[in-house]
Short mmCIF file of C-alpha atoms in Angstrom, two decimals:
data_model
loop_
_atom_site.label_atom_id
_atom_site.label_comp_id
_atom_site.label_asym_id
_atom_site.label_seq_id
_atom_site.Cartn_x
_atom_site.Cartn_y
_atom_site.Cartn_z
CA MET B 4 -21.35 -46.28 -99.61
CA VAL B 5 -19.24 -47.24 -96.59
CA ASN B 6 -15.97 -49.09 -97.33
CA PHE B 7 -12.96 -50.20 -95.34
CA VAL B 8 -10.96 -50.51 -98.55
CA TYR B 9 -11.82 -48.38 -101.56
CA PRO B 10 -11.68 -49.86 -105.07
CA GLU B 11 -8.60 -47.86 -106.00
CA GLU B 12 -6.77 -49.26 -102.96
CA LEU B 13 -7.78 -52.89 -103.39
CA TYR B 14 -5.13 -53.96 -105.88
CA LEU B 15 -2.33 -52.37 -103.82
CA PHE B 16 -3.55 -54.01 -100.60
CA VAL B 17 -3.80 -57.49 -102.12
CA GLU B 18 -0.45 -57.23 -103.90
CA SER B 19 1.23 -56.09 -100.66
CA ILE B 20 0.36 -59.34 -98.86
CA ARG B 21 3.46 -61.48 -98.67
CA CYS B 22 5.03 -64.27 -96.63
CA PHE B 23 6.90 -63.38 -93.45
CA GLN B 24 9.20 -65.46 -91.27
CA VAL B 25 8.72 -65.90 -87.51
CA ARG B 26 11.55 -63.43 -86.85
CA ASP B 27 9.63 -60.69 -88.77
CA VAL B 28 6.49 -60.85 -86.60
CA GLY B 29 5.86 -57.44 -84.98
CA SER B 30 8.28 -55.55 -87.24
CA SER B 31 7.22 -52.30 -88.94
CA LYS B 32 6.82 -54.00 -92.36
CA TRP B 33 4.82 -56.82 -90.75
CA LEU B 34 2.53 -54.27 -89.08
CA GLU B 35 1.95 -52.51 -92.40
CA VAL B 36 0.77 -55.75 -93.99
CA HIS B 37 -1.23 -56.54 -90.85
CA GLU B 38 -3.20 -53.31 -91.25
CA MET B 39 -3.98 -54.22 -94.86
CA ILE B 40 -5.12 -57.74 -93.94
CA ILE B 41 -7.38 -56.38 -91.19
CA LYS B 42 -9.02 -53.94 -93.60
CA LEU B 43 -9.35 -56.59 -96.31
CA SER B 44 -10.98 -58.94 -93.82
CA GLN B 45 -13.45 -56.25 -92.74
CA GLN B 46 -14.18 -55.28 -96.35
CA ALA B 47 -14.73 -58.89 -97.38
CA ALA B 48 -17.17 -59.44 -94.50
CA LEU B 49 -18.98 -56.19 -95.41
CA GLU B 50 -19.34 -57.25 -99.05
CA VAL B 51 -20.89 -60.56 -98.01
CA SER B 52 -23.25 -59.03 -95.44
CA GLU B 53 -24.54 -56.40 -97.90
CA HIS B 54 -24.71 -58.87 -100.84
CA ARG B 55 -22.26 -56.86 -102.91
CA GLU B 56 -19.93 -58.18 -105.55
CA GLU B 57 -17.14 -59.95 -103.63
CA GLU B 58 -14.17 -58.05 -105.02
CA VAL B 59 -11.78 -58.89 -102.17
CA LYS B 60 -12.36 -62.61 -102.71
CA GLU B 61 -11.84 -62.30 -106.47
CA PHE B 62 -8.60 -60.35 -106.07
CA LEU B 63 -7.18 -62.78 -103.50
CA ILE B 64 -7.94 -65.81 -105.67
CA SER B 65 -6.79 -64.27 -108.96
CA ARG B 66 -3.51 -63.05 -107.46
CA ASP B 67 -2.86 -66.49 -105.87
CA LYS B 68 -2.76 -65.13 -102.31
CA LEU B 69 -4.61 -67.91 -100.46
CA SER B 70 -1.42 -69.95 -100.00
CA VAL B 71 0.21 -66.80 -98.60
CA LEU B 72 -2.63 -66.47 -96.08
CA ILE B 73 -2.10 -70.10 -95.02
CA HIS B 74 1.61 -69.36 -94.58
CA GLU B 75 0.76 -66.33 -92.40
CA ALA B 76 -1.63 -68.38 -90.25
CA TYR B 77 1.12 -70.94 -89.64
CA CYS B 78 3.69 -68.23 -88.95
CA VAL B 79 1.60 -66.62 -86.21
CA ASN B 80 0.63 -70.03 -84.84
CA LEU B 81 4.30 -70.93 -84.42
CA TRP B 82 5.06 -67.54 -82.86
CA LYS B 83 2.13 -67.96 -80.46
CA SER B 84 3.09 -71.45 -79.33
CA ARG B 85 6.91 -71.31 -79.45
CA VAL B 86 8.05 -67.67 -79.12
CA LEU B 87 5.44 -66.03 -76.88
CA PRO B 88 6.10 -68.36 -73.92
CA HIS B 89 9.79 -67.32 -73.99
CA LEU B 90 8.82 -63.64 -74.08
CA LEU B 91 6.59 -64.12 -71.04
CA GLU B 92 9.46 -65.84 -69.25
CA ILE B 93 11.56 -62.70 -69.80
CA ASP B 94 8.74 -60.47 -68.51
CA PRO B 95 5.71 -62.33 -67.03
CA ASN B 96 3.73 -59.04 -66.70
CA PRO B 97 4.42 -56.80 -69.71
CA GLN B 98 3.10 -53.25 -69.35
CA ALA B 99 1.45 -53.12 -72.78
CA THR B 100 0.02 -56.33 -74.22
CA PHE B 101 -1.94 -54.84 -77.12
CA LEU B 102 0.88 -55.54 -79.60
CA ILE B 103 0.91 -59.19 -78.52
CA TYR B 104 -2.86 -59.29 -78.91
CA THR B 105 -2.45 -57.68 -82.36
CA VAL B 106 -0.32 -60.64 -83.46
CA LEU B 107 -2.84 -63.12 -82.05
CA TYR B 108 -5.70 -61.31 -83.77
CA HIS B 109 -3.76 -61.37 -87.04
CA GLU B 110 -4.20 -65.13 -87.21
CA ALA B 111 -7.96 -64.80 -86.65
CA ALA B 112 -8.24 -62.19 -89.43
CA VAL B 113 -6.31 -64.43 -91.84
CA VAL B 114 -8.55 -67.43 -91.09
CA ALA B 115 -11.65 -65.27 -91.53
CA LEU B 116 -10.43 -64.31 -95.02
CA LEU B 117 -9.82 -67.95 -95.89
CA ASP B 118 -13.30 -68.82 -94.64
CA LEU B 119 -14.89 -66.28 -96.97
CA CYS B 120 -12.77 -67.27 -99.98
CA LEU B 121 -13.00 -71.06 -99.68
CA TYR B 122 -16.79 -70.97 -99.60
CA HIS B 123 -16.42 -70.79 -103.38
CA PRO B 124 -15.04 -73.75 -105.37
CA SER B 125 -12.74 -71.39 -107.28
CA GLY B 126 -11.04 -70.59 -103.97
CA CYS B 127 -10.52 -74.26 -103.15
CA GLU B 128 -9.18 -74.95 -106.63
CA SER B 129 -6.56 -72.20 -106.27
CA LEU B 130 -5.03 -73.82 -103.14
CA GLN B 131 -3.07 -76.46 -105.11
CA ASP B 132 -0.38 -78.08 -102.90
CA SER B 133 -1.05 -75.76 -99.93
CA VAL B 134 -4.31 -77.65 -99.30
CA LEU B 135 -2.28 -80.24 -97.36
CA ASP B 136 -0.97 -77.54 -95.02
CA LEU B 137 -4.47 -76.15 -94.58
CA ILE B 138 -5.89 -79.59 -93.68
CA ASP B 139 -3.18 -80.03 -91.01
CA TYR B 140 -3.82 -76.50 -89.68
CA CYS B 141 -7.60 -76.98 -89.48
CA ALA B 142 -7.34 -80.41 -87.84
CA GLN B 143 -5.09 -78.91 -85.17
CA GLY B 144 -7.46 -75.95 -84.69
CA VAL B 145 -10.49 -78.19 -84.19
CA ALA B 146 -8.57 -80.45 -81.80
CA GLN B 147 -7.62 -77.40 -79.70
CA VAL B 148 -11.27 -76.40 -79.41
CA ILE B 149 -12.17 -79.89 -78.26
CA GLY B 150 -9.39 -79.65 -75.67
CA LEU B 151 -10.72 -76.32 -74.36
CA VAL B 152 -14.27 -77.65 -74.14
CA SER B 153 -13.13 -80.79 -72.34
CA MET B 154 -11.66 -78.46 -69.67
CA GLY B 155 -15.02 -76.66 -69.36
CA TYR B 156 -13.60 -73.46 -70.86
CA HIS B 157 -16.74 -72.47 -72.79
CA GLU B 158 -18.96 -72.85 -69.73
CA ASN B 159 -16.88 -70.22 -67.89
CA GLU B 160 -19.05 -70.25 -64.79
CA SER B 161 -19.23 -73.66 -63.16
CA LYS B 162 -17.45 -76.34 -65.21
CA ILE B 163 -14.12 -74.66 -65.34
CA ASP B 164 -10.54 -75.83 -65.03
CA VAL B 165 -8.65 -74.79 -61.88
CA ASP B 166 -6.11 -72.74 -63.82
CA GLU B 167 -8.74 -70.42 -65.28
CA ALA B 168 -9.01 -68.42 -62.03
CA VAL B 169 -5.37 -67.36 -62.20
CA LEU B 170 -5.13 -66.79 -65.95
CA THR B 171 -3.90 -63.40 -67.07
CA GLU B 172 -6.06 -61.24 -69.34
CA LEU B 173 -3.65 -62.00 -72.17
CA GLU B 174 -4.12 -65.75 -71.73
CA ARG B 175 -7.90 -65.34 -71.73
CA GLN B 176 -7.68 -63.34 -74.99
CA LYS B 177 -5.44 -66.02 -76.44
CA ARG B 178 -7.93 -68.76 -75.55
CA ASP B 179 -10.87 -66.76 -76.92
CA LEU B 180 -9.12 -66.45 -80.28
CA ILE B 181 -8.15 -70.14 -80.32
CA TYR B 182 -11.84 -70.90 -79.73
CA LYS B 183 -13.08 -68.68 -82.55
CA ILE B 184 -10.39 -69.89 -84.97
CA GLY B 185 -11.19 -73.52 -84.17
CA LEU B 186 -14.87 -73.05 -84.99
CA ARG B 187 -13.94 -71.42 -88.28
CA CYS B 188 -11.72 -74.42 -89.00
CA VAL B 189 -14.86 -76.59 -88.89
CA SER B 190 -16.25 -74.48 -91.76
CA LEU B 191 -12.97 -74.70 -93.68
CA LEU B 192 -12.88 -78.49 -93.39
CA ASN B 193 -16.44 -78.65 -94.65
CA TYR B 194 -15.52 -76.59 -97.73
CA LEU B 195 -12.49 -78.80 -98.39
CA ALA B 196 -14.58 -81.97 -98.03
CA ASP B 197 -17.21 -80.56 -100.37
CA ASN B 198 -14.57 -79.85 -103.03
CA VAL B 199 -12.25 -82.79 -102.41
CA SER B 200 -12.53 -83.85 -106.09
CA LEU B 201 -10.66 -80.65 -107.05
CA PHE B 202 -7.54 -81.71 -105.13
CA HIS B 203 -4.94 -84.40 -105.74
CA LEU B 204 -5.25 -87.81 -104.04
CA GLY B 205 -2.96 -86.81 -101.18
CA ALA B 206 -5.59 -84.37 -99.86
CA ALA B 207 -8.30 -87.08 -99.57
CA ARG B 208 -5.80 -89.42 -97.88
CA ARG B 209 -4.85 -86.70 -95.41
CA LEU B 210 -8.49 -86.04 -94.58
CA LEU B 211 -9.39 -89.68 -94.01
CA VAL B 212 -6.20 -91.49 -92.97
CA THR B 213 -3.83 -88.95 -91.44
CA HIS B 214 -6.39 -87.00 -89.41
CA ASP B 215 -9.58 -89.12 -89.68
CA ILE B 216 -11.68 -85.98 -90.17
CA PRO B 217 -15.05 -87.85 -90.07
CA TRP B 218 -14.42 -88.91 -86.49
CA LEU B 219 -12.87 -85.57 -85.58
CA MET B 220 -16.17 -84.02 -86.64
CA VAL B 221 -18.05 -86.62 -84.59
CA ASP B 222 -15.99 -85.58 -81.55
CA VAL B 223 -16.95 -81.96 -82.21
CA LEU B 224 -20.60 -82.92 -82.48
CA CYS B 225 -20.37 -84.77 -79.17
CA PHE B 226 -18.65 -81.93 -77.30
CA ARG B 227 -20.86 -79.21 -78.89
CA PRO B 228 -18.50 -76.26 -78.40
CA TRP B 229 -21.10 -73.86 -79.86
CA GLN B 230 -23.43 -74.37 -76.89
CA ARG B 231 -23.20 -73.70 -73.17
CA THR B 232 -25.44 -73.37 -70.14
CA THR B 233 -24.93 -70.40 -67.81
CA SER B 234 -26.86 -68.77 -64.98
CA LYS B 235 -28.72 -66.81 -67.67
CA GLY B 236 -29.85 -70.02 -69.39
CA LEU B 237 -28.90 -71.71 -72.63
CA GLU B 238 -26.55 -69.80 -74.96
CA LYS B 239 -25.23 -70.58 -78.43
CA PHE B 240 -22.25 -69.16 -80.31
CA ILE B 241 -23.91 -67.17 -83.11
CA ASP B 242 -21.94 -64.69 -85.24
CA GLU B 243 -18.88 -65.09 -83.01
CA LYS B 244 -20.65 -64.12 -79.78
CA TRP B 245 -22.66 -65.98 -77.15
CA THR B 246 -26.39 -65.39 -77.62
CA ALA B 247 -29.24 -66.55 -75.37
CA VAL B 248 -31.61 -68.93 -77.18
CA GLU B 249 -34.92 -70.50 -76.21
CA ASP B 250 -34.95 -73.41 -78.67
CA ALA B 251 -32.26 -75.87 -77.63
CA ALA B 252 -32.84 -78.00 -80.73
CA LYS B 253 -32.16 -75.16 -83.17
CA ILE B 254 -29.15 -75.96 -85.38
CA ILE B 255 -26.63 -73.13 -85.85
CA LYS B 256 -23.95 -72.70 -88.50
CA PRO B 257 -20.93 -74.49 -86.89
CA GLU B 258 -23.05 -77.56 -86.04
CA ALA B 259 -24.51 -77.68 -89.54
CA GLN B 260 -21.02 -77.31 -91.06
CA ALA B 261 -19.75 -80.26 -89.00
CA TRP B 262 -22.62 -82.46 -90.15
CA PHE B 263 -22.18 -81.42 -93.77
CA CYS B 264 -18.48 -82.25 -93.57
CA VAL B 265 -19.28 -85.78 -92.35
CA ARG B 266 -21.88 -86.17 -95.10
CA GLN B 267 -19.59 -85.00 -97.93
CA LEU B 268 -16.84 -87.42 -96.92
CA LEU B 269 -18.89 -90.51 -96.13
CA LEU B 270 -21.07 -90.29 -99.21
CA ASN B 271 -18.12 -89.96 -101.59
CA PRO B 272 -17.53 -93.52 -102.92
CA GLN B 273 -14.20 -92.69 -104.56
CA ILE B 274 -12.49 -91.70 -101.32
CA MET B 275 -14.36 -94.07 -98.97
CA GLU B 276 -13.12 -97.34 -100.49
CA ASN B 277 -10.54 -97.99 -97.76
CA TYR B 278 -12.18 -96.19 -94.85
CA THR B 279 -13.57 -98.30 -92.00
CA LEU B 280 -16.93 -96.76 -91.15
CA ASN B 281 -18.17 -96.48 -87.57
CA GLU B 282 -21.79 -96.14 -86.50
CA LEU B 283 -23.34 -92.67 -86.42
CA LEU B 284 -26.99 -93.67 -86.41
CA GLY B 285 -27.62 -92.76 -82.79
CA MET B 286 -26.74 -89.13 -83.41
CA LEU B 287 -28.92 -88.74 -86.53
CA HIS B 288 -32.16 -88.12 -84.62
CA GLU B 289 -35.43 -86.80 -86.10
CA THR B 290 -35.04 -83.25 -84.78
CA LEU B 291 -31.69 -82.97 -86.56
CA LEU B 292 -33.03 -84.43 -89.81
CA ASP B 293 -36.02 -82.04 -89.77
CA GLN B 294 -33.64 -79.07 -89.82
CA LEU B 295 -30.94 -80.59 -92.06
CA PRO B 296 -32.90 -82.87 -94.42
CA VAL B 297 -29.87 -83.52 -96.64
CA LEU B 298 -28.60 -85.79 -93.83
CA ILE B 299 -31.44 -88.25 -94.45
CA GLU B 300 -29.43 -89.69 -97.31
CA LEU B 301 -26.46 -90.13 -94.94
CA LYS B 302 -28.63 -91.98 -92.39
CA GLN B 303 -29.98 -94.32 -95.11
CA PHE B 304 -26.42 -95.01 -96.30
CA ILE B 305 -25.18 -95.87 -92.81
CA SER B 306 -28.26 -98.01 -92.14
CA ARG B 307 -27.55 -100.10 -95.23
CA LEU B 308 -23.93 -100.55 -94.20
CA THR B 309 -25.01 -101.59 -90.71
CA LEU B 310 -27.27 -104.31 -92.17
CA SER B 311 -24.80 -105.56 -94.77
CA GLY B 312 -21.66 -105.34 -92.62
CA ASN B 313 -18.52 -103.29 -93.17
CA THR B 314 -17.91 -103.01 -96.91
CA ALA B 315 -14.63 -101.16 -96.67
CA ASN B 316 -11.73 -102.71 -98.54
CA LYS B 317 -9.05 -103.13 -95.90
CA LYS B 318 -6.32 -103.65 -98.46
CA GLN B 319 -4.30 -100.46 -98.59
CA ASN B 320 -2.57 -99.69 -101.85
CA LEU B 321 0.87 -98.15 -101.59
CA VAL B 322 0.79 -94.54 -102.76
CA LEU B 323 3.39 -91.83 -103.00
CA GLU B 324 2.13 -89.24 -100.56
CA ASP B 325 2.83 -85.51 -100.84
CA LEU B 326 3.84 -83.81 -97.63
CA PRO B 327 2.94 -80.31 -96.40
CA GLN B 328 5.75 -77.81 -96.77
CA ILE B 329 4.80 -74.53 -95.11
CA GLN B 330 5.30 -75.33 -91.41
CA GLU B 331 8.45 -77.34 -92.13
CA GLY B 332 9.89 -74.42 -94.11
CA LEU B 333 9.13 -71.99 -91.30
CA ILE B 334 10.78 -74.21 -88.68
CA LYS B 335 13.92 -74.63 -90.82
CA GLU B 336 14.17 -70.86 -91.15
CA VAL B 337 13.82 -70.51 -87.37
CA GLU B 338 16.67 -72.98 -86.90
CA ARG B 339 18.87 -70.86 -89.17
CA ASP B 340 18.03 -67.87 -86.97
CA GLY B 341 19.23 -69.69 -83.84
CA GLY B 342 15.96 -71.14 -82.57
CA PHE B 343 12.77 -69.83 -80.98
CA TYR B 344 14.45 -68.59 -77.80
CA GLN B 345 16.94 -66.53 -79.83
CA ILE B 346 14.07 -64.96 -81.76
CA ALA B 347 12.27 -64.16 -78.49
CA GLN B 348 15.33 -62.35 -77.22
CA SER B 349 15.67 -60.37 -80.44
CA GLN B 350 11.98 -59.33 -80.19
CA ASP B 351 12.26 -58.32 -76.53
CA GLY B 352 12.49 -54.63 -77.40
CA VAL B 353 9.43 -54.78 -79.62
CA PHE B 354 6.89 -56.68 -77.50
CA LEU B 355 8.20 -55.75 -74.04
CA ASN B 356 8.78 -52.07 -74.79
CA ASN B 357 8.27 -49.77 -71.76
CA ASN B 358 8.56 -46.43 -73.60
CA ARG B 359 5.18 -44.79 -73.07
CA GLU B 360 5.42 -42.42 -76.05
CA GLU B 361 6.27 -45.22 -78.48
CA ILE B 362 3.53 -47.40 -77.04
CA SER B 363 0.96 -44.59 -77.36
CA ALA B 364 1.97 -43.81 -80.96
CA LEU B 365 1.69 -47.48 -81.95
CA ALA B 366 -1.66 -47.87 -80.19
CA THR B 367 -3.07 -44.85 -82.08
CA LYS B 368 -1.84 -46.24 -85.40
CA LEU B 369 -3.37 -49.66 -84.80
CA SER B 370 -6.65 -48.14 -83.61
CA ASN B 371 -6.95 -46.29 -86.91
CA ALA B 372 -6.18 -49.50 -88.80
CA TYR B 373 -9.09 -51.31 -87.15
CA GLY B 374 -11.50 -48.68 -88.46
CA THR B 375 -13.49 -48.32 -85.25
CA GLU B 376 -15.24 -45.16 -86.46
CA ILE B 377 -16.42 -46.94 -89.63
CA LEU B 378 -17.62 -49.87 -87.52
CA CYS B 379 -19.67 -47.49 -85.37
CA GLU B 380 -21.09 -45.88 -88.49
CA LEU B 381 -22.03 -49.28 -89.91
CA GLU B 382 -23.65 -50.35 -86.67
CA GLN B 383 -25.69 -47.15 -86.56
CA HIS B 384 -26.71 -47.71 -90.20
CA LEU B 385 -27.89 -51.25 -89.41
CA ALA B 386 -29.76 -49.99 -86.36
CA ASP B 387 -31.50 -47.36 -88.52
CA LEU B 388 -32.52 -50.06 -90.99
CA GLU B 389 -34.03 -52.11 -88.17
CA LEU B 390 -36.02 -49.07 -87.04
CA GLN B 391 -37.30 -48.50 -90.56
CA LYS B 392 -38.71 -52.02 -91.00
CA PRO B 393 -41.91 -51.54 -88.96
CA GLU B 394 -42.47 -48.17 -90.67
CA ALA B 395 -43.39 -49.89 -93.94
CA LYS B 396 -46.50 -51.59 -92.50
CA SER B 397 -48.94 -48.70 -92.95
CA GLY B 398 -49.07 -44.97 -93.55
CA GLU B 399 -50.29 -44.30 -90.04
CA SER B 400 -47.51 -46.31 -88.47
CA ASN B 401 -45.00 -44.40 -90.65
CA VAL B 402 -46.11 -41.10 -89.21
CA ALA B 403 -46.19 -42.45 -85.67
CA ALA B 404 -42.77 -44.05 -85.98
CA ALA B 405 -41.28 -40.86 -87.44
CA ALA B 406 -42.72 -38.75 -84.66
CA GLY B 407 -41.51 -41.21 -82.07
CA GLY B 408 -38.08 -41.26 -83.67
CA GLU B 409 -37.80 -37.47 -83.47
CA ASP B 410 -38.77 -37.45 -79.81
CA GLU B 411 -36.31 -40.27 -79.08
CA GLU B 412 -33.48 -38.46 -80.85
CA LYS B 413 -34.09 -35.34 -78.74
CA THR B 414 -33.89 -37.30 -75.50
CA HIS B 415 -30.51 -38.91 -76.32
CA LYS B 416 -27.65 -36.92 -74.87
CA CYS B 417 -23.94 -37.60 -75.11
CA GLY B 418 -22.62 -39.37 -72.03
CA SER B 419 -19.58 -37.10 -72.04
CA CYS B 420 -20.54 -33.58 -73.21
CA GLN B 421 -24.35 -33.83 -72.90
CA LYS B 422 -24.92 -32.66 -76.48
CA ALA B 423 -27.42 -34.37 -78.80
CA ALA B 424 -26.14 -37.85 -79.70
CA LYS B 425 -27.13 -40.52 -82.24
CA LYS B 426 -24.41 -43.14 -81.74
CA LYS B 427 -24.38 -45.54 -78.83
CA CYS B 428 -21.92 -47.86 -77.10
CA ALA B 429 -21.51 -50.99 -79.22
CA ASN B 430 -21.28 -53.27 -76.15
CA CYS B 431 -23.95 -52.22 -73.67
CA LYS B 432 -26.25 -50.30 -76.08
CA GLN B 433 -27.25 -48.07 -73.17
CA VAL B 434 -25.09 -44.91 -73.34
CA HIS B 435 -25.07 -42.55 -76.33
CA TYR B 436 -22.22 -40.43 -77.66
CA CYS B 437 -21.99 -37.66 -80.20
CA SER B 438 -18.51 -38.69 -81.40
CA ARG B 439 -15.74 -41.26 -81.05
CA GLU B 440 -13.66 -38.71 -79.10
CA CYS B 441 -16.35 -38.34 -76.45
CA GLN B 442 -16.68 -42.11 -76.14
CA LEU B 443 -12.93 -42.50 -75.55
CA LYS B 444 -12.96 -39.64 -73.05
CA ASP B 445 -15.82 -41.19 -71.07
CA TRP B 446 -14.44 -44.78 -71.17
CA PRO B 447 -12.59 -44.67 -67.79
CA THR B 448 -15.93 -43.82 -66.13
CA HIS B 449 -18.15 -45.98 -68.28
CA LYS B 450 -16.09 -49.19 -68.54
CA ASP B 451 -17.10 -50.75 -65.21
CA THR B 452 -20.83 -50.29 -65.91
CA CYS B 453 -20.40 -51.43 -69.52
CA LYS B 454 -18.62 -54.67 -68.58
CA ALA B 455 -21.24 -55.41 -65.91
CA ILE B 456 -24.05 -55.11 -68.44
#
């Protein structure tokens, strides 16, 4: 059985996750924990996809690590928005940007882990006071996605902001990750809304009053960041990649999550007493209700309110409100270190390093951490399963498929050494390789064709 993290390693990996300060980002200890978080994220996704027992989720919840993950997401977010610009002022064109991308990707991996854990009520219950910080983080993430879409970022062909043409590759990578993180934040907000009864009153108030999440979700539903029209036709963001679709009315996961979030909040009478409801009826059309029938109840509820008038109690009772602590604590620690610019100067030698040997050694280490060989093996395993599906139809088709498979295997030659090859390029699916080494060796020649496909 393929694993990114073996059972005997799991306890060590989870226990090693700890809170870092902004000044620690990129340090050797930070990179060690980063490798563990990457592998845990990959293992958690693998367990879900193969319907295994979710051991990573159980360990993270039982060891009270979800609040640590929220802290890490905030830490990288602060570094990205407040330290990275200073580093790029020092050197606008760093020779090696993969370490910077590693930090940006760290945030995405942390949010992916939270997404998998908070699907379960036990994960939401373990958040305790850190739920306030997570609500703030998710609201900001969703707002950033709306901002990118309003600039035409997701269209990337015609409706595009004028700055996009001169963006560096690093800035494009940064925006791509902001986009993916923001869509995951939609899922996180849905899970929090679904389990709002497990939190203290401050969480419900922060969802409805501080950030007005119902209308934030309505904005998302209006902008539809999961859909775009290109020269190839209509595409939707499915499994974190743009996929061509024929049925424009088909509802995909992020859109469904946004609708569910609205439903969970508006149909909760305990938290809706003092919320002024706005009309959503126009968006609840028949095509949507056919695919998400649970929203019929929401449409009936809004229809009754429209007929009877606004029933919200406008009298606001004075409550003692809890405040989020994680971001404030990180900023105070930065101030003790001399500010964000001082931290950028101290990290100059780490992120703007020009020593080729040190850069190469670090790149090799991080490449091993991402488990690219295991990913290739998994992809080949899934491809084999897809080939086996039609073989089960009849005995004759089994023989024919097996014979065809043997002939096909003989015709596949490695794009580098010309030996027999079973694995293929994960991006273009056109060129086969016998090993990871041959694929890396052939990449300088293959990359232009691969990107074009």
